mmCIF file of C-alpha atoms in Angstrom:
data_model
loop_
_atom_site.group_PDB
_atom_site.id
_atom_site.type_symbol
_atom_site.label_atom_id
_atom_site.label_comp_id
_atom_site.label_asym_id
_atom_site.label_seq_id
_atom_site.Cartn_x
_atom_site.Cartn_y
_atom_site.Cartn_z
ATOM 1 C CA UNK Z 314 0.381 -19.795 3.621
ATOM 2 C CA UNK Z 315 2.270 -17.598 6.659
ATOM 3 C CA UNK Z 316 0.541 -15.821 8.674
ATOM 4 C CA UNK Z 317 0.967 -12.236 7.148
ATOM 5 C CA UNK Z 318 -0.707 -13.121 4.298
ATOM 6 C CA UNK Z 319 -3.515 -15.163 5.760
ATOM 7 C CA UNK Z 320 -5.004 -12.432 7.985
ATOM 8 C CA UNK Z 321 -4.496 -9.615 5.298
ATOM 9 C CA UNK Z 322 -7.452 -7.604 5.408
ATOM 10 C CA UNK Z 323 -9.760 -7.959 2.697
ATOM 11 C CA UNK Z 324 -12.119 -4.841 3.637
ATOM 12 C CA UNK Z 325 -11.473 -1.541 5.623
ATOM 13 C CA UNK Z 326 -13.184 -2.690 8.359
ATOM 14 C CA UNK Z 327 -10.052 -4.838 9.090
ATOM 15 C CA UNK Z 328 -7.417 -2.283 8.451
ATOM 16 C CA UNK Z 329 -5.895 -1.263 11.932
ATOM 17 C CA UNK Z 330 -4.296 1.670 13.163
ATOM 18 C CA UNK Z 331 -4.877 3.698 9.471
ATOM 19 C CA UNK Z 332 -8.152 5.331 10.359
ATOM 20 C CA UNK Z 333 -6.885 9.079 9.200
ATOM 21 C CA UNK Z 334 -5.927 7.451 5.857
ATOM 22 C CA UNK Z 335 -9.413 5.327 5.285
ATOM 23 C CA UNK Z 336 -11.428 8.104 6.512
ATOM 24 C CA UNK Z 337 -9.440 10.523 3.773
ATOM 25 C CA UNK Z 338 -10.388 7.688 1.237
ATOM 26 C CA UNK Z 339 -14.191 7.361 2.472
ATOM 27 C CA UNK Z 340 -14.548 10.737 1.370
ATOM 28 C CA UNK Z 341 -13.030 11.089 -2.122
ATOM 29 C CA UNK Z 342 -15.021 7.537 -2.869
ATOM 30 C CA UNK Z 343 -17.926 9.719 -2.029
ATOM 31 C CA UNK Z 344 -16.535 12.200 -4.766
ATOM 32 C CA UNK Z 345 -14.398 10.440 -7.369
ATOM 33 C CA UNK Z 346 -11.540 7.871 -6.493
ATOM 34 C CA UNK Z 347 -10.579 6.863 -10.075
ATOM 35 C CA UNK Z 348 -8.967 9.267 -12.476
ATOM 36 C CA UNK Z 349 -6.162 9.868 -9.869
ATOM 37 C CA UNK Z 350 -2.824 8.787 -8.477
ATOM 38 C CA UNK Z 351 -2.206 7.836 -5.158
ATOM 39 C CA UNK Z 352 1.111 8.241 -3.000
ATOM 40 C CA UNK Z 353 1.237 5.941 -0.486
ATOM 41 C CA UNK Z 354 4.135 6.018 1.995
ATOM 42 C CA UNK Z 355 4.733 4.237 5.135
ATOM 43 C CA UNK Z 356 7.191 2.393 7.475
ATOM 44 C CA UNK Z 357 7.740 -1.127 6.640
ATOM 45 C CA UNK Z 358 4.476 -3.343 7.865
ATOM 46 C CA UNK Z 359 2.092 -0.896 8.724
ATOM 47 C CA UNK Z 360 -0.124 -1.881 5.479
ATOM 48 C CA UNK Z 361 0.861 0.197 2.141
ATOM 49 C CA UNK Z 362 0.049 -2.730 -0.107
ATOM 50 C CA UNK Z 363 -3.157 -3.540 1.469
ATOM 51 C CA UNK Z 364 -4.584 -0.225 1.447
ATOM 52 C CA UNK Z 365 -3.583 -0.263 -2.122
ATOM 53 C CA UNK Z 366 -4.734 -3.009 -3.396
ATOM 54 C CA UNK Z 367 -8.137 -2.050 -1.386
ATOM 55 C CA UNK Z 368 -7.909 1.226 -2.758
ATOM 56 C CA UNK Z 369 -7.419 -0.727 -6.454
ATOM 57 C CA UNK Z 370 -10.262 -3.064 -5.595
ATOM 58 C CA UNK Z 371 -12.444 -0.167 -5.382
ATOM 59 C CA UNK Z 372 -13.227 0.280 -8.791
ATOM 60 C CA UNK Z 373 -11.491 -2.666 -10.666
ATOM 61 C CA UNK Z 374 -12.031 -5.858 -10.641
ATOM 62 C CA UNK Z 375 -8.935 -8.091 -9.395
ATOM 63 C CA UNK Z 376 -8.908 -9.255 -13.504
ATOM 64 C CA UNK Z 377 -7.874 -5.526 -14.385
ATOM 65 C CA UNK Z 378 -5.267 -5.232 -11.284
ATOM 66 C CA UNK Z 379 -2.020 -4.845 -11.912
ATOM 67 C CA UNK Z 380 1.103 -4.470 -9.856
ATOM 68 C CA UNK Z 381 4.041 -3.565 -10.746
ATOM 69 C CA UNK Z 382 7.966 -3.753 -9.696
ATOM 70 C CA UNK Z 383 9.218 0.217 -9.751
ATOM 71 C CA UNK Z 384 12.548 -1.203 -9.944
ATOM 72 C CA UNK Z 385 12.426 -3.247 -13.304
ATOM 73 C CA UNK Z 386 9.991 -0.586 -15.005
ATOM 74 C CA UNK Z 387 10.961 0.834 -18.356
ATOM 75 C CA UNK Z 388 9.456 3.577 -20.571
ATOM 76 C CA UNK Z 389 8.226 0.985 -22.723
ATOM 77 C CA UNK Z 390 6.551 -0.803 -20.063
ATOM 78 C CA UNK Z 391 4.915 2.760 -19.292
ATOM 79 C CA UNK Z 392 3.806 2.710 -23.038
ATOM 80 C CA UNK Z 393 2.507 -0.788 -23.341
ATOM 81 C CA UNK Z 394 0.588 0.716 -19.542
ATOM 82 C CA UNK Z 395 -1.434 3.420 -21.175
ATOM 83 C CA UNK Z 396 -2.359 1.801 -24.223
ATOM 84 C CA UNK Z 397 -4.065 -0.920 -21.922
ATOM 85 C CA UNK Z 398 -5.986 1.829 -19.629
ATOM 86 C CA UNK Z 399 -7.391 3.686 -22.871
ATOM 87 C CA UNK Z 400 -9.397 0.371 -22.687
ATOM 88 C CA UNK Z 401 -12.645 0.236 -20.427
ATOM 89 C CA UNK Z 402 -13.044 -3.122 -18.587
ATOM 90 C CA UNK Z 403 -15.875 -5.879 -17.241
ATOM 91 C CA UNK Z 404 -17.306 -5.717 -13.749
ATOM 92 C CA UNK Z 405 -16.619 -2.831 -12.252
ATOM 93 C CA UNK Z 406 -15.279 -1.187 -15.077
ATOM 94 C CA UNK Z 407 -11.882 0.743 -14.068
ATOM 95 C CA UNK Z 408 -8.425 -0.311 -14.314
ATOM 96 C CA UNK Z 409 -5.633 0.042 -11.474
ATOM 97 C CA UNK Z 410 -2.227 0.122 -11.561
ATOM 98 C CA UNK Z 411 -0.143 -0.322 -8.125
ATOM 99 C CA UNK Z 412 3.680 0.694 -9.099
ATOM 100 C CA UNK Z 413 5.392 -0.677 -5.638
ATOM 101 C CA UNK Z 414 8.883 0.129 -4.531
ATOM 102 C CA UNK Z 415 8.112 3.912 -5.870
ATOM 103 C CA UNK Z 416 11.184 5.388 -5.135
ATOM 104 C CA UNK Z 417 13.238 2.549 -7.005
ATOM 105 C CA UNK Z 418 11.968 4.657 -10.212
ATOM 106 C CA UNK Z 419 14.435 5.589 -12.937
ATOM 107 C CA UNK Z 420 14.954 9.260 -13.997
ATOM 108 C CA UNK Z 421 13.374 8.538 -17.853
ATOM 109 C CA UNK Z 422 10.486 6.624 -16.274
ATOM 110 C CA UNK Z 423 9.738 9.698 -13.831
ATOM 111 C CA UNK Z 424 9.450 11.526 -17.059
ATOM 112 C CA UNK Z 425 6.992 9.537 -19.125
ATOM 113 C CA UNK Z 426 4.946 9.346 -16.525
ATOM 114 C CA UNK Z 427 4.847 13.049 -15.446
ATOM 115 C CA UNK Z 428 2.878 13.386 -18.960
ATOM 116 C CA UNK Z 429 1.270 10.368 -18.629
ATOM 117 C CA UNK Z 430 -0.446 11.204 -15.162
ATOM 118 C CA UNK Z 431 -1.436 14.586 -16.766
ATOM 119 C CA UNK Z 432 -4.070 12.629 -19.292
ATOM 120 C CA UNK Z 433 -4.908 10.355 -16.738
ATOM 121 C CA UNK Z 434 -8.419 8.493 -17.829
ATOM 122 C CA UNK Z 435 -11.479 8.935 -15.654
ATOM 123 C CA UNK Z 436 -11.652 4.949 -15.248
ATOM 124 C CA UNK Z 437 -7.857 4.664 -13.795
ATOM 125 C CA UNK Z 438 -6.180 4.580 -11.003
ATOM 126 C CA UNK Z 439 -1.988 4.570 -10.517
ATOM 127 C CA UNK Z 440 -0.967 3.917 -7.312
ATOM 128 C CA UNK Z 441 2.477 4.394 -6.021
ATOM 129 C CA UNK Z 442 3.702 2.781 -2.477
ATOM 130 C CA UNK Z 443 7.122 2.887 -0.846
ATOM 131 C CA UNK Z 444 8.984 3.326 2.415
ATOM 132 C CA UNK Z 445 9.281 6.728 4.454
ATOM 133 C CA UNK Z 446 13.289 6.178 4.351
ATOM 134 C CA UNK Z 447 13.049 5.337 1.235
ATOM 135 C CA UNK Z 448 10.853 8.277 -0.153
ATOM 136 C CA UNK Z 449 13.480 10.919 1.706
ATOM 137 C CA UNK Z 450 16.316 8.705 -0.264
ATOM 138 C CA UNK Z 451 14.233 9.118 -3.997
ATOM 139 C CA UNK Z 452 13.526 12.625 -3.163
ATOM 140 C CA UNK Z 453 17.596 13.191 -2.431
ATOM 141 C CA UNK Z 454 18.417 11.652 -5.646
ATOM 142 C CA UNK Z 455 16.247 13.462 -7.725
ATOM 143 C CA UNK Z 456 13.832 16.590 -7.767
ATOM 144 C CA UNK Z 457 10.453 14.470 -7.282
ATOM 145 C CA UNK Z 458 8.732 17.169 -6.648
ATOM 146 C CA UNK Z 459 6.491 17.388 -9.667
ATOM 147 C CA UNK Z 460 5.811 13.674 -9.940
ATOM 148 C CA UNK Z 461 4.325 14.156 -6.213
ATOM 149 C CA UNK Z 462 2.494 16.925 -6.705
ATOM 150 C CA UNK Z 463 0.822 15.056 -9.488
ATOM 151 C CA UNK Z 464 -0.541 12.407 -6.917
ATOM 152 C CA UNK Z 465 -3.002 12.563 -3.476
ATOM 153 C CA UNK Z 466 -0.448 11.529 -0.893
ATOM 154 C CA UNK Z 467 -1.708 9.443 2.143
ATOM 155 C CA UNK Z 468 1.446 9.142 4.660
ATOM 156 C CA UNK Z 469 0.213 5.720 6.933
ATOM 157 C CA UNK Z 470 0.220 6.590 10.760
ATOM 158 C CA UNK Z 471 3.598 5.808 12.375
ATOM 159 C CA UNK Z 472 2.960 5.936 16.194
ATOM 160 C CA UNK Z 473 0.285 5.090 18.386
ATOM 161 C CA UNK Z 474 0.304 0.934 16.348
ATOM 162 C CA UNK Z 475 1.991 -1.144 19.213
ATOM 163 C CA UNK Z 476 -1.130 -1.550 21.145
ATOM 164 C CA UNK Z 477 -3.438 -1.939 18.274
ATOM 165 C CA UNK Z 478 -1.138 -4.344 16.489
ATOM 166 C CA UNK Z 479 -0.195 -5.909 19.775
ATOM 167 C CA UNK Z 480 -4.508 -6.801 20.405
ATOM 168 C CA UNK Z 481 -4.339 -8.078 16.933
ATOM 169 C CA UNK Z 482 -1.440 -10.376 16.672
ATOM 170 C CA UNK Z 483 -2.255 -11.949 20.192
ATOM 171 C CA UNK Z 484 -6.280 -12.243 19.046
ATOM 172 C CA UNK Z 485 -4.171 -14.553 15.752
ATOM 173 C CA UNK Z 486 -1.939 -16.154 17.956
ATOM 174 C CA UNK Z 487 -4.766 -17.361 20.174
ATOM 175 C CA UNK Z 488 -6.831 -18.667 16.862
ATOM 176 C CA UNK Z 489 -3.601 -20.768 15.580
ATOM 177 C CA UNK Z 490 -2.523 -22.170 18.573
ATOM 178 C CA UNK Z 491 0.337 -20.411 18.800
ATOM 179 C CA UNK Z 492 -0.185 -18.256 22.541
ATOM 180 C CA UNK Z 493 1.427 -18.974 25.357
ATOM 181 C CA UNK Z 494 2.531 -15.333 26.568
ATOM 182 C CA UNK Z 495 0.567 -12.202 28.127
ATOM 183 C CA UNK Z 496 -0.903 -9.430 26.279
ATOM 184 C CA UNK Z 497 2.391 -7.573 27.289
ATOM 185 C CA UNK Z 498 5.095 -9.905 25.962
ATOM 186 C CA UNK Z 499 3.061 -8.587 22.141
ATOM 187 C CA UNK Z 500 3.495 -4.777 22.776
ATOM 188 C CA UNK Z 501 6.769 -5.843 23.430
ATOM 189 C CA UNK Z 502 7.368 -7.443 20.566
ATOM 190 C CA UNK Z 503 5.866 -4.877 18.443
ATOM 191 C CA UNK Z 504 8.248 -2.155 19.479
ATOM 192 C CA UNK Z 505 11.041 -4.228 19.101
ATOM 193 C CA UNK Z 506 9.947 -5.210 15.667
ATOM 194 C CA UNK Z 507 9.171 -1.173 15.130
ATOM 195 C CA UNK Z 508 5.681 -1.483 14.629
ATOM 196 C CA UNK Z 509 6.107 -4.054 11.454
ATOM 197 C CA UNK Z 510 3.084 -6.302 11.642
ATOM 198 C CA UNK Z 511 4.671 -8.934 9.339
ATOM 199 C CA UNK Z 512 7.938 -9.008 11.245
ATOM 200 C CA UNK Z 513 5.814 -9.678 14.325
ATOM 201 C CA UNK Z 514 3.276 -12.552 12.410
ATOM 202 C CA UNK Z 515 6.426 -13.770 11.101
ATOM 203 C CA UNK Z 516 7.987 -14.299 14.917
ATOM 204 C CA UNK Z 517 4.761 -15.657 15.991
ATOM 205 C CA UNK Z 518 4.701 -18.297 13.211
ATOM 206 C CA UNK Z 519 7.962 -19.260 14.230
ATOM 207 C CA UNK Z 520 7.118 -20.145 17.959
ATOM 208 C CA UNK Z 521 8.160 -16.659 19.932
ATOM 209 C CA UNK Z 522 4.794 -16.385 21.955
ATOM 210 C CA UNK Z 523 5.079 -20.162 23.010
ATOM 211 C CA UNK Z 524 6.013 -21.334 26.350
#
């Protein structure tokens, strides 16, 4: 298993540099966090799938998870979608859908699901993640306007991560075996990787912070 995906948080407690973001969710769990759909838009690394899948994990069980390829999705995949989440499930009893690559949406699937997310059930959650550039891309193409103002948008923290991602990557380093460079050499690595914590794992699990 590489490194990225070994240390991926499993709780919020383990999430860095997102506190705005986790704080905004603390406070709708204390509300209502199902029955939504989430936004989530970030630079490349900085955690959009583990916040959603978190986010997901909050009220469904990992059983009732699903994630999805924007790219590939069809109207009839949308159809097959809602039939499944008029269905309560086990455990925790919610359902959560994580739609990935958001902005690689077709125009017809924008459509179905601009009803669909207006009879949302109180048990499910849709969760949408993609890249800043890439959101200012899908919003040039087409008028996404109403599909975003059908979702709670959480825009992940761009600046202000080198040091915090720069503690943690030296803190894994250390634990693998895999240090042999000052606290320094990692901030510098983070900026040149632009903040993208799997870019930098990925160089560490390749031998750049060795002697």
């Amino acid at each position: 298993m590489n490194l990225y995906e070994k240390y991926r948080p499993n709780t919020w407690q383990e999430v860095i540099g997102q506190d705005k973001v986790i704080e905004k969710i603390m406070e709708l769990k204390q509300r209502k966090l199902a029955g939504r759909a989430y936004w989530i838009s970030g630079q490349s690394g900085t955690g959009k799938t583990t916040i959603a899948r978190l986010l997901a994990a909050e009220i469904a069980d990992s059983f009732y998870i699903e994630e999805l390829d924007a790219t590939s999705m069809s109207v009839a995949d949308l159809k097959q979608i809602e039939s499944a989440w008029q269905l309560y499930s086990l455990g925790k009893g919610g359902r959560a859908f994580i739609i990935n690559e958001a902005h690689g949406l077709r125009k017809d699937v924008v459509r179905q699901l601009l009803v669909m997310l207006e009879r949302l059930p109180s048990h499910v959650i849709v969760i949408f993640t993609t890249t800043c550039e890439a959101q200012e891309t899908f919003e040039d193409m087409l008028d996404a306007g109403p599909l975003l103002s059908r979702c709670l948008r959480l825009e992940l923290a761009r600046r202000g991560l080198a040091e915090l991602f720069a503690a943690r990557a030296y803190e894994i380093a250390n634990k693998e075996g895999l240090n042999g460079k000052s606290i320094e050499n990692y901030i510098r690595l983070c900026k040149d990787a632009r903040n993208n914590f799997r870019t930098v794992l990925q160089a560490i699990d390749n031998g750049a912070m060795l002697v």
